[in-house]
Amino acid sequence: MRAARQSVGRSFVLFLRRLEYHVVMASARDFSPDFLFGASTSAHQVEGHNVASDWWLWERSRARRIELERRGLDPLDFISGEACDHSRRFEEDFAWAKHFGHNAHRFSVEWAKCEPEEGMFNQAAFDHYGAVLEALRRRGIVPIVTLWHWTLPAWLAERGGWEAPDAIRAFSRFVGRVVHDFAGQVRWWVTVNEPTVYAWKAYAKGEWPPQVRSSARTQTVLERLLEAHRKAYEVIKFVDPVSAVGIAHHISAIEPARPHSFFDALAARAARAVAVSRPIAATLVTSDFIGVNYYSRRRVRFSLARPADWFIKTEPSVLATSDLGCEIYPEGLLRALRELARHLKPLLVTENGIADATDTYRARFIVGHLRCVKQALGEAIDVRGYLHWSLLDNFEWAQGFGPRFGLLAVNYLNQQRTPRPSAEIYAEICRTGRLPAP
Ligand code: BGC
């Protein structure tokens, strides 16, 4: 009886969504006026001076310098330093966002700045984020706030980071303080950014601090991050029950390299389970929405030579790629949205972007992916918004300042911002809710 009632309810919701879609279409828009359009950033990548974080120390470590010099690279290009000076220039950056017609913006609060010493909250950092929220509010831009985007306070990293026994308790305390201060001003919370990517890069590949290479520890850290999300969910909902809480999951299209190979299909399925389905399933009950960070496709092949990588090898790209060699593959976003729709949770594209210094592909990339979002909406899939990565060029982690992801180009010598042509094309879509004619 209950199941039948639920099913009728679900059909009714789908009917209403289809109806809304057709009303929007009839009004000559592709996206309704309340669809969230904007861009994403993260604190360490744009703010500058993240001096009490593990990344800050790692970027300056002797081992890191030697490693970069050995590769013939200039270590200075890999030190975040003042980054984009966004901490001081956020008004200017949000003025651009407003000019571009954005009605939403995702940013992260930096734990290492808010709690530079264990248990000692830094009021100045909270005042800063208060000012950031106020600057967005004044411009009518909806904030989407990430609570953890990959950097840890150095004091916690020294004790073992996410492996430390009290890491989750410490994170919950930090979350509690942030939510207590900003409840009511923030409706959308992203607890953790891409837990799988962090665990993989920092604990499996050893490319990020603390540079571990261990499958067992990768698994532990991933479990910890999912648990950290669940606890954060409880804390947030306790303080602010009406807010929406989710994770920004990294979701790439993972496909078999040889479409007719049984083993490649198996490899793709295993990779999808580990990287996408399991982390989502493990956090579904404690998620009000599913954040989708979609960039590209991975073609995988079964390989006996890769036991450490679960016998999976990623094949070279075959389509046009970004400056970082990532395939441009919008269909993968549509497939991801269709796949996620079965969870019956609102979806939010929390990141989608391209490293493209010459701005050759970005406009097509944005339009191509938004066509897929439009298609998903037409299928009554509940997508609430699209946030482009990123508003401005920024510090691309271990790859330093080279990759250019911004709608705004940043000249790091004088911090001057210049809009790229693609920013205007995206702006037109944000302002009108319409995609350009094919
Ligand atoms: C991350 C960002 C990163 C972007 C581009 C995403 O996975 O959340 O921090 O800059 O990818 O590589």
GROMACS .gro file of C-alpha atoms and ligand atoms in nm:
model
  450
    1MET     CA    1   0.000   0.000   0.000
    2ARG     CA    2   0.279   0.236   0.105
    3ALA     CA    3   0.481   0.140  -0.204
    4ALA     CA    4   0.180   0.206  -0.427
    5ARG     CA    5   0.127   0.545  -0.265
    6GLN     CA    6   0.495   0.628  -0.313
    7SER     CA    7   0.480   0.526  -0.676
    8VAL     CA    8   0.172   0.743  -0.741
    9GLY     CA    9   0.348   1.030  -0.563
   10ARG     CA   10   0.657   0.982  -0.775
   11SER     CA   11   0.457   0.975  -1.099
   12PHE     CA   12   0.280   1.293  -0.993
   13VAL     CA   13   0.614   1.466  -0.922
   14LEU     CA   14   0.745   1.354  -1.263
   15PHE     CA   15   0.427   1.482  -1.425
   16LEU     CA   16   0.467   1.821  -1.255
   17ARG     CA   17   0.832   1.839  -1.360
   18ARG     CA   18   0.747   1.762  -1.722
   19LEU     CA   19   0.472   2.020  -1.709
   20GLU     CA   20   0.713   2.278  -1.565
   21TYR     CA   21   0.962   2.195  -1.840
   22HIS     CA   22   0.702   2.249  -2.112
   23VAL     CA   23   0.587   2.575  -1.954
   24VAL     CA   24   0.951   2.690  -1.951
   25MET     CA   25   0.995   2.582  -2.313
   26ALA     CA   26   0.677   2.765  -2.414
   27SER     CA   27   0.819   3.079  -2.258
   28ALA     CA   28   1.108   3.053  -2.504
   29ARG     CA   29   1.359   2.967  -2.233
   30ASP     CA   30   1.562   2.649  -2.207
   31PHE     CA   31   1.615   2.687  -1.832
   32SER     CA   32   1.370   2.821  -1.576
   33PRO     CA   33   1.455   3.153  -1.407
   34ASP     CA   34   1.532   2.975  -1.078
   35PHE     CA   35   1.784   2.738  -1.237
   36LEU     CA   36   2.119   2.804  -1.065
   37PHE     CA   37   2.383   2.929  -1.306
   38GLY     CA   38   2.728   3.023  -1.186
   39ALA     CA   39   3.082   2.910  -1.121
   40SER     CA   40   3.283   2.723  -0.857
   41THR     CA   41   3.609   2.793  -0.678
   42SER     CA   42   3.794   2.654  -0.377
   43ALA     CA   43   3.975   2.843  -0.105
   44HIS     CA   44   4.330   2.715  -0.141
   45GLN     CA   45   4.318   2.756  -0.517
   46VAL     CA   46   4.215   3.122  -0.522
   47GLU     CA   47   4.240   3.297  -0.186
   48GLY     CA   48   4.613   3.304  -0.116
   49HIS     CA   49   4.819   3.282   0.204
   50ASN     CA   50   4.683   2.954   0.332
   51VAL     CA   51   4.977   2.946   0.570
   52ALA     CA   52   4.846   2.706   0.834
   53SER     CA   53   4.756   2.428   0.588
   54ASP     CA   54   4.928   2.102   0.498
   55TRP     CA   55   4.951   2.203   0.130
   56TRP     CA   56   5.130   2.528   0.215
   57LEU     CA   57   5.398   2.332   0.402
   58TRP     CA   58   5.420   2.060   0.139
   59GLU     CA   59   5.458   2.310  -0.146
   60ARG     CA   60   5.761   2.453   0.037
   61SER     CA   61   5.914   2.127   0.146
   62ARG     CA   62   6.265   2.032   0.040
   63ALA     CA   63   6.146   1.703  -0.107
   64ARG     CA   64   5.891   1.880  -0.327
   65ARG     CA   65   6.148   2.133  -0.450
   66ILE     CA   66   6.394   1.857  -0.538
   67GLU     CA   67   6.124   1.659  -0.717
   68LEU     CA   68   6.021   1.959  -0.929
   69GLU     CA   69   6.380   2.055  -1.010
   70ARG     CA   70   6.452   1.697  -1.113
   71ARG     CA   71   6.165   1.729  -1.363
   72GLY     CA   72   6.318   2.054  -1.493
   73LEU     CA   73   6.035   2.265  -1.349
   74ASP     CA   74   6.053   2.596  -1.165
   75PRO     CA   75   5.936   2.530  -0.804
   76LEU     CA   76   5.800   2.885  -0.783
   77ASP     CA   77   5.525   2.795  -1.032
   78PHE     CA   78   5.408   2.532  -0.784
   79ILE     CA   79   5.378   2.742  -0.471
   80SER     CA   80   5.027   2.873  -0.412
   81GLY     CA   81   5.154   3.194  -0.243
   82GLU     CA   82   4.898   3.469  -0.289
   83ALA     CA   83   4.717   3.258  -0.554
   84CYS     CA   84   4.459   3.493  -0.713
   85ASP     CA   85   4.451   3.719  -0.408
   86HIS     CA   86   4.079   3.644  -0.402
   87SER     CA   87   4.071   3.699  -0.026
   88ARG     CA   88   4.119   4.068  -0.095
   89ARG     CA   89   3.963   4.087  -0.441
   90PHE     CA   90   3.642   3.892  -0.388
   91GLU     CA   91   3.426   4.203  -0.440
   92GLU     CA   92   3.583   4.258  -0.780
   93ASP     CA   93   3.548   3.890  -0.869
   94PHE     CA   94   3.183   3.880  -0.764
   95ALA     CA   95   3.119   4.198  -0.961
   96TRP     CA   96   3.235   4.001  -1.266
   97ALA     CA   97   3.011   3.708  -1.170
   98LYS     CA   98   2.717   3.946  -1.146
   99HIS     CA   99   2.807   4.104  -1.478
  100PHE     CA  100   2.811   3.753  -1.627
  101GLY     CA  101   2.454   3.701  -1.508
  102HIS     CA  102   2.547   3.433  -1.254
  103ASN     CA  103   2.286   3.378  -0.985
  104ALA     CA  104   2.488   3.121  -0.785
  105HIS     CA  105   2.846   3.080  -0.670
  106ARG     CA  106   3.025   2.790  -0.503
  107PHE     CA  107   3.323   2.854  -0.279
  108SER     CA  108   3.488   2.675   0.011
  109VAL     CA  109   3.562   2.791   0.364
  110GLU     CA  110   3.920   2.711   0.459
  111TRP     CA  111   3.946   2.496   0.770
  112ALA     CA  112   4.316   2.582   0.819
  113LYS     CA  113   4.230   2.953   0.828
  114CYS     CA  114   3.928   2.912   1.053
  115GLU     CA  115   4.109   2.685   1.300
  116PRO     CA  116   4.482   2.748   1.256
  117GLU     CA  117   4.553   2.590   1.594
  118GLU     CA  118   4.361   2.301   1.733
  119GLY     CA  119   4.047   2.419   1.908
  120MET     CA  120   4.131   2.789   1.852
  121PHE     CA  121   3.889   2.944   1.607
  122ASN     CA  122   4.013   3.252   1.429
  123GLN     CA  123   3.739   3.515   1.441
  124ALA     CA  124   3.899   3.717   1.160
  125ALA     CA  125   3.855   3.423   0.922
  126PHE     CA  126   3.487   3.391   1.016
  127ASP     CA  127   3.441   3.766   0.969
  128HIS     CA  128   3.599   3.730   0.627
  129TYR     CA  129   3.357   3.459   0.517
  130GLY     CA  130   3.074   3.665   0.662
  131ALA     CA  131   3.182   3.948   0.433
  132VAL     CA  132   3.203   3.707   0.138
  133LEU     CA  133   2.846   3.590   0.201
  134GLU     CA  134   2.728   3.947   0.237
  135ALA     CA  135   2.897   4.042  -0.093
  136LEU     CA  136   2.709   3.760  -0.266
  137ARG     CA  137   2.381   3.846  -0.095
  138ARG     CA  138   2.404   4.208  -0.207
  139ARG     CA  139   2.437   4.088  -0.565
  140GLY     CA  140   2.154   3.838  -0.541
  141ILE     CA  141   2.394   3.546  -0.590
  142VAL     CA  142   2.305   3.221  -0.409
  143PRO     CA  143   2.602   3.082  -0.209
  144ILE     CA  144   2.688   2.713  -0.227
  145VAL     CA  145   2.942   2.647   0.046
  146THR     CA  146   3.193   2.364   0.053
  147LEU     CA  147   3.322   2.269   0.396
  148TRP     CA  148   3.623   2.067   0.291
  149HIS     CA  149   3.805   2.102  -0.040
  150TRP     CA  150   4.122   1.897   0.012
  151THR     CA  151   4.341   2.108   0.244
  152LEU     CA  152   4.388   2.024   0.610
  153PRO     CA  153   4.504   2.234   0.902
  154ALA     CA  154   4.875   2.150   0.949
  155TRP     CA  155   4.812   2.047   1.313
  156LEU     CA  156   4.576   1.774   1.200
  157ALA     CA  157   4.799   1.664   0.911
  158GLU     CA  158   5.086   1.622   1.157
  159ARG     CA  159   4.873   1.385   1.360
  160GLY     CA  160   4.786   1.171   1.056
  161GLY     CA  161   4.521   1.378   0.873
  162TRP     CA  162   4.206   1.176   0.802
  163GLU     CA  163   4.373   0.869   0.953
  164ALA     CA  164   4.402   1.038   1.294
  165PRO     CA  165   4.157   0.878   1.539
  166ASP     CA  166   3.987   1.208   1.621
  167ALA     CA  167   3.985   1.356   1.268
  168ILE     CA  168   3.611   1.318   1.222
  169ARG     CA  169   3.538   1.466   1.562
  170ALA     CA  170   3.762   1.762   1.478
  171PHE     CA  171   3.590   1.811   1.141
  172SER     CA  172   3.244   1.793   1.299
  173ARG     CA  173   3.346   2.060   1.550
  174PHE     CA  174   3.466   2.285   1.268
  175VAL     CA  175   3.148   2.223   1.068
  176GLY     CA  176   2.937   2.297   1.376
  177ARG     CA  177   3.108   2.631   1.422
  178VAL     CA  178   3.072   2.732   1.055
  179VAL     CA  179   2.708   2.631   1.035
  180HIS     CA  180   2.630   2.797   1.366
  181ASP     CA  181   2.774   3.124   1.233
  182PHE     CA  182   2.621   3.111   0.885
  183ALA     CA  183   2.296   2.918   0.926
  184GLY     CA  184   2.016   3.099   0.751
  185GLN     CA  185   2.259   3.264   0.511
  186VAL     CA  186   2.349   2.941   0.333
  187ARG     CA  187   2.096   2.699   0.194
  188TRP     CA  188   2.332   2.469   0.002
  189TRP     CA  189   2.615   2.292   0.184
  190VAL     CA  190   2.870   2.065   0.020
  191THR     CA  191   3.038   1.873   0.300
  192VAL     CA  192   3.330   1.716   0.115
  193ASN     CA  193   3.469   1.770  -0.234
  194GLU     CA  194   3.544   1.458  -0.438
  195PRO     CA  195   3.641   1.214  -0.162
  196THR     CA  196   3.751   0.950  -0.416
  197VAL     CA  197   3.990   1.184  -0.597
  198TYR     CA  198   4.154   1.297  -0.275
  199ALA     CA  199   4.197   0.941  -0.145
  200TRP     CA  200   4.334   0.829  -0.481
  201LYS     CA  201   4.580   1.114  -0.537
  202ALA     CA  202   4.707   1.146  -0.181
  203TYR     CA  203   4.702   0.782  -0.065
  204ALA     CA  204   4.715   0.561  -0.376
  205LYS     CA  205   4.918   0.760  -0.628
  206GLY     CA  206   5.126   0.948  -0.374
  207GLU     CA  207   5.104   1.267  -0.581
  208TRP     CA  208   4.958   1.490  -0.310
  209PRO     CA  209   5.042   1.528   0.055
  210PRO     CA  210   5.096   1.311   0.251
  211GLN     CA  211   5.223   1.117  -0.055
  212VAL     CA  212   5.129   0.767   0.057
  213ARG     CA  213   5.110   0.468  -0.178
  214SER     CA  214   4.892   0.207  -0.013
  215SER     CA  215   4.562   0.055  -0.125
  216ALA     CA  216   4.464  -0.028   0.233
  217ARG     CA  217   4.519   0.329   0.350
  218THR     CA  218   4.341   0.466   0.043
  219GLN     CA  219   4.037   0.264   0.142
  220THR     CA  220   4.060   0.378   0.505
  221VAL     CA  221   4.079   0.743   0.408
  222LEU     CA  222   3.790   0.711   0.164
  223GLU     CA  223   3.578   0.548   0.436
  224ARG     CA  224   3.678   0.824   0.677
  225LEU     CA  225   3.573   1.094   0.434
  226LEU     CA  226   3.236   0.933   0.377
  227GLU     CA  227   3.191   0.904   0.752
  228ALA     CA  228   3.298   1.268   0.790
  229HIS     CA  229   3.021   1.357   0.546
  230ARG     CA  230   2.760   1.157   0.738
  231LYS     CA  231   2.858   1.323   1.067
  232ALA     CA  232   2.866   1.667   0.906
  233TYR     CA  233   2.518   1.602   0.767
  234GLU     CA  234   2.388   1.536   1.118
  235VAL     CA  235   2.555   1.846   1.256
  236ILE     CA  236   2.422   2.071   0.980
  237LYS     CA  237   2.070   1.934   0.996
  238PHE     CA  238   2.067   1.974   1.373
  239VAL     CA  239   2.153   2.343   1.344
  240ASP     CA  240   1.966   2.419   1.023
  241PRO     CA  241   1.712   2.150   0.928
  242VAL     CA  242   1.591   2.326   0.614
  243SER     CA  243   1.929   2.349   0.445
  244ALA     CA  244   2.030   2.111   0.165
  245VAL     CA  245   2.340   1.901   0.227
  246GLY     CA  246   2.537   1.690  -0.022
  247ILE     CA  247   2.878   1.578  -0.145
  248ALA     CA  248   3.041   1.695  -0.468
  249HIS     CA  249   3.120   1.358  -0.627
  250HIS     CA  250   3.376   1.323  -0.900
  251ILE     CA  251   3.193   1.145  -1.178
  252SER     CA  252   3.367   1.071  -1.504
  253ALA     CA  253   3.226   0.866  -1.786
  254ILE     CA  254   3.409   0.536  -1.748
  255GLU     CA  255   3.379   0.326  -2.062
  256PRO     CA  256   3.542   0.006  -2.189
  257ALA     CA  257   3.826   0.088  -2.430
  258ARG     CA  258   3.729  -0.203  -2.658
  259PRO     CA  259   3.348  -0.194  -2.665
  260HIS     CA  260   3.312  -0.567  -2.735
  261SER     CA  261   3.565  -0.689  -2.483
  262PHE     CA  262   3.410  -0.873  -2.189
  263PHE     CA  263   3.714  -0.799  -1.971
  264ASP     CA  264   3.720  -0.428  -2.054
  265ALA     CA  265   3.351  -0.410  -1.973
  266LEU     CA  266   3.427  -0.577  -1.642
  267ALA     CA  267   3.710  -0.332  -1.575
  268ALA     CA  268   3.482  -0.037  -1.652
  269ARG     CA  269   3.213  -0.173  -1.426
  270ALA     CA  270   3.460  -0.229  -1.141
  271ALA     CA  271   3.606   0.119  -1.181
  272ARG     CA  272   3.257   0.271  -1.178
  273ALA     CA  273   3.164   0.078  -0.866
  274VAL     CA  274   3.474   0.187  -0.674
  275ALA     CA  275   3.488   0.544  -0.796
  276VAL     CA  276   3.121   0.633  -0.823
  277SER     CA  277   2.844   0.392  -0.724
  278ARG     CA  278   2.972   0.280  -0.384
  279PRO     CA  279   3.058   0.622  -0.244
  280ILE     CA  280   2.719   0.749  -0.358
  281ALA     CA  281   2.533   0.452  -0.212
  282ALA     CA  282   2.720   0.489   0.118
  283THR     CA  283   2.603   0.848   0.159
  284LEU     CA  284   2.263   0.849  -0.005
  285VAL     CA  285   2.053   0.850   0.310
  286THR     CA  286   2.249   1.148   0.440
  287SER     CA  287   2.233   1.348   0.116
  288ASP     CA  288   1.960   1.594   0.024
  289PHE     CA  289   2.112   1.637  -0.321
  290ILE     CA  290   2.389   1.481  -0.527
  291GLY     CA  291   2.666   1.714  -0.641
  292VAL     CA  292   2.811   1.617  -0.979
  293ASN     CA  293   3.164   1.720  -1.073
  294TYR     CA  294   3.186   1.608  -1.434
  295TYR     CA  295   3.482   1.679  -1.659
  296SER     CA  296   3.562   1.402  -1.898
  297ARG     CA  297   3.567   1.039  -2.007
  298ARG     CA  298   3.807   0.759  -1.915
  299ARG     CA  299   3.841   0.464  -2.149
  300VAL     CA  300   3.960   0.168  -1.950
  301ARG     CA  301   4.111  -0.165  -2.043
  302PHE     CA  302   4.167  -0.477  -1.839
  303SER     CA  303   4.540  -0.524  -1.783
  304LEU     CA  304   4.719  -0.800  -1.595
  305ALA     CA  305   5.021  -0.571  -1.573
  306ARG     CA  306   4.838  -0.334  -1.330
  307PRO     CA  307   4.761  -0.526  -1.012
  308ALA     CA  308   4.808  -0.210  -0.802
  309ASP     CA  309   4.540  -0.033  -1.011
  310TRP     CA  310   4.286  -0.314  -0.974
  311PHE     CA  311   4.402  -0.448  -1.314
  312ILE     CA  312   4.269  -0.139  -1.486
  313LYS     CA  313   4.461   0.070  -1.736
  314THR     CA  314   4.336   0.400  -1.876
  315GLU     CA  315   4.382   0.432  -2.252
  316PRO     CA  316   4.501   0.749  -2.428
  317SER     CA  317   4.235   0.994  -2.547
  318VAL     CA  318   4.077   0.966  -2.889
  319LEU     CA  319   3.864   1.281  -2.892
  320ALA     CA  320   3.964   1.649  -2.878
  321THR     CA  321   4.120   1.719  -2.542
  322SER     CA  322   4.181   1.995  -2.292
  323ASP     CA  323   4.531   2.130  -2.222
  324LEU     CA  324   4.554   1.855  -1.959
  325GLY     CA  325   4.469   1.580  -2.208
  326CYS     CA  326   4.112   1.525  -2.086
  327GLU     CA  327   3.865   1.424  -2.355
  328ILE     CA  328   3.580   1.662  -2.429
  329TYR     CA  329   3.278   1.437  -2.395
  330PRO     CA  330   2.950   1.609  -2.301
  331GLU     CA  331   2.741   1.293  -2.358
  332GLY     CA  332   2.905   1.154  -2.045
  333LEU     CA  333   2.734   1.421  -1.837
  334LEU     CA  334   2.392   1.328  -1.977
  335ARG     CA  335   2.462   0.963  -1.906
  336ALA     CA  336   2.568   1.046  -1.550
  337LEU     CA  337   2.253   1.253  -1.488
  338ARG     CA  338   2.032   0.975  -1.625
  339GLU     CA  339   2.209   0.719  -1.411
  340LEU     CA  340   2.184   0.933  -1.096
  341ALA     CA  341   1.818   1.015  -1.156
  342ARG     CA  342   1.722   0.673  -1.021
  343HIS     CA  343   1.820   0.788  -0.671
  344LEU     CA  344   1.534   1.039  -0.682
  345LYS     CA  345   1.742   1.319  -0.531
  346PRO     CA  346   1.791   1.666  -0.678
  347LEU     CA  347   2.112   1.689  -0.879
  348LEU     CA  348   2.343   1.988  -0.892
  349VAL     CA  349   2.631   2.012  -1.138
  350THR     CA  350   2.882   2.141  -0.885
  351GLU     CA  351   3.176   2.148  -1.132
  352ASN     CA  352   3.228   2.119  -1.506
  353GLY     CA  353   3.515   2.287  -1.684
  354ILE     CA  354   3.817   2.271  -1.907
  355ALA     CA  355   4.183   2.370  -1.895
  356ASP     CA  356   4.201   2.575  -2.213
  357ALA     CA  357   4.454   2.859  -2.207
  358THR     CA  358   4.371   2.978  -2.559
  359ASP     CA  359   3.994   2.957  -2.500
  360THR     CA  360   3.964   2.747  -2.815
  361TYR     CA  361   3.712   2.496  -2.685
  362ARG     CA  362   3.558   2.649  -2.372
  363ALA     CA  363   3.248   2.806  -2.531
  364ARG     CA  364   3.164   2.486  -2.721
  365PHE     CA  365   3.240   2.286  -2.409
  366ILE     CA  366   2.994   2.488  -2.201
  367VAL     CA  367   2.720   2.489  -2.463
  368GLY     CA  368   2.768   2.116  -2.531
  369HIS     CA  369   2.736   2.026  -2.164
  370LEU     CA  370   2.441   2.257  -2.111
  371ARG     CA  371   2.262   2.097  -2.404
  372CYS     CA  372   2.295   1.771  -2.212
  373VAL     CA  373   2.157   1.933  -1.898
  374LYS     CA  374   1.866   2.067  -2.100
  375GLN     CA  375   1.805   1.721  -2.241
  376ALA     CA  376   1.806   1.580  -1.888
  377LEU     CA  377   1.554   1.843  -1.774
  378GLY     CA  378   1.337   1.748  -2.070
  379GLU     CA  379   1.342   1.390  -1.939
  380ALA     CA  380   1.209   1.520  -1.605
  381ILE     CA  381   1.543   1.472  -1.433
  382ASP     CA  382   1.564   1.709  -1.138
  383VAL     CA  383   1.877   1.914  -1.214
  384ARG     CA  384   1.887   2.230  -1.004
  385GLY     CA  385   2.188   2.410  -1.145
  386TYR     CA  386   2.517   2.423  -1.331
  387LEU     CA  387   2.835   2.568  -1.182
  388HIS     CA  388   3.126   2.611  -1.416
  389TRP     CA  389   3.479   2.538  -1.299
  390SER     CA  390   3.602   2.800  -1.260
  391LEU     CA  391   3.521   3.168  -1.223
  392LEU     CA  392   3.888   3.252  -1.260
  393ASP     CA  393   4.222   3.087  -1.339
  394ASN     CA  394   4.368   2.939  -1.024
  395PHE     CA  395   4.622   2.717  -0.852
  396GLU     CA  396   4.567   2.372  -0.999
  397TRP     CA  397   4.708   2.169  -0.708
  398ALA     CA  398   5.019   1.965  -0.795
  399GLN     CA  399   5.007   2.110  -1.147
  400GLY     CA  400   5.062   2.460  -1.019
  401PHE     CA  401   4.956   2.773  -1.205
  402GLY     CA  402   4.996   2.634  -1.559
  403PRO     CA  403   4.647   2.501  -1.634
  404ARG     CA  404   4.392   2.772  -1.714
  405PHE     CA  405   4.036   2.690  -1.614
  406GLY     CA  406   3.896   3.043  -1.572
  407LEU     CA  407   3.611   3.232  -1.731
  408LEU     CA  408   3.837   3.517  -1.621
  409ALA     CA  409   4.203   3.498  -1.722
  410VAL     CA  410   4.434   3.599  -1.439
  411ASN     CA  411   4.768   3.770  -1.496
  412TYR     CA  412   4.960   3.648  -1.192
  413LEU     CA  413   5.216   3.929  -1.218
  414ASN     CA  414   4.964   4.200  -1.137
  415GLN     CA  415   4.647   4.002  -1.053
  416GLN     CA  416   4.461   4.163  -1.338
  417ARG     CA  417   4.144   3.982  -1.449
  418THR     CA  418   4.041   3.971  -1.816
  419PRO     CA  419   3.722   3.800  -1.930
  420ARG     CA  420   3.774   3.529  -2.188
  421PRO     CA  421   3.537   3.539  -2.489
  422SER     CA  422   3.370   3.216  -2.369
  423ALA     CA  423   3.272   3.393  -2.045
  424GLU     CA  424   3.046   3.623  -2.248
  425ILE     CA  425   2.886   3.334  -2.432
  426TYR     CA  426   2.812   3.160  -2.102
  427ALA     CA  427   2.691   3.494  -1.963
  428GLU     CA  428   2.435   3.526  -2.242
  429ILE     CA  429   2.298   3.183  -2.150
  430CYS     CA  430   2.284   3.276  -1.780
  431ARG     CA  431   2.110   3.605  -1.853
  432THR     CA  432   1.852   3.472  -2.097
  433GLY     CA  433   1.813   3.111  -1.984
  434ARG     CA  434   1.851   3.018  -2.351
  435LEU     CA  435   2.111   2.818  -2.537
  436PRO     CA  436   2.242   2.954  -2.867
  437ALA     CA  437   2.095   2.799  -3.181
  438PRO     CA  438   2.291   2.489  -3.287
  439BGC     C1  439   3.854   1.978  -0.833
  439BGC     C2  440   3.915   2.114  -0.849
  439BGC     C3  441   4.014   2.112  -0.964
  439BGC     C4  442   3.941   2.073  -1.088
  439BGC     C5  443   4.023   2.076  -1.215
  439BGC     C6  444   3.813   1.914  -0.964
  439BGC     O1  445   3.819   1.777  -0.955
  439BGC     O2  446   3.747   1.980  -0.743
  439BGC     O3  447   3.974   2.153  -0.729
  439BGC     O4  448   4.079   2.234  -0.980
  439BGC     O5  449   3.894   1.942  -1.072
  439BGC     O6  450   4.119   1.978  -1.218
   0.00000   0.00000   0.00000
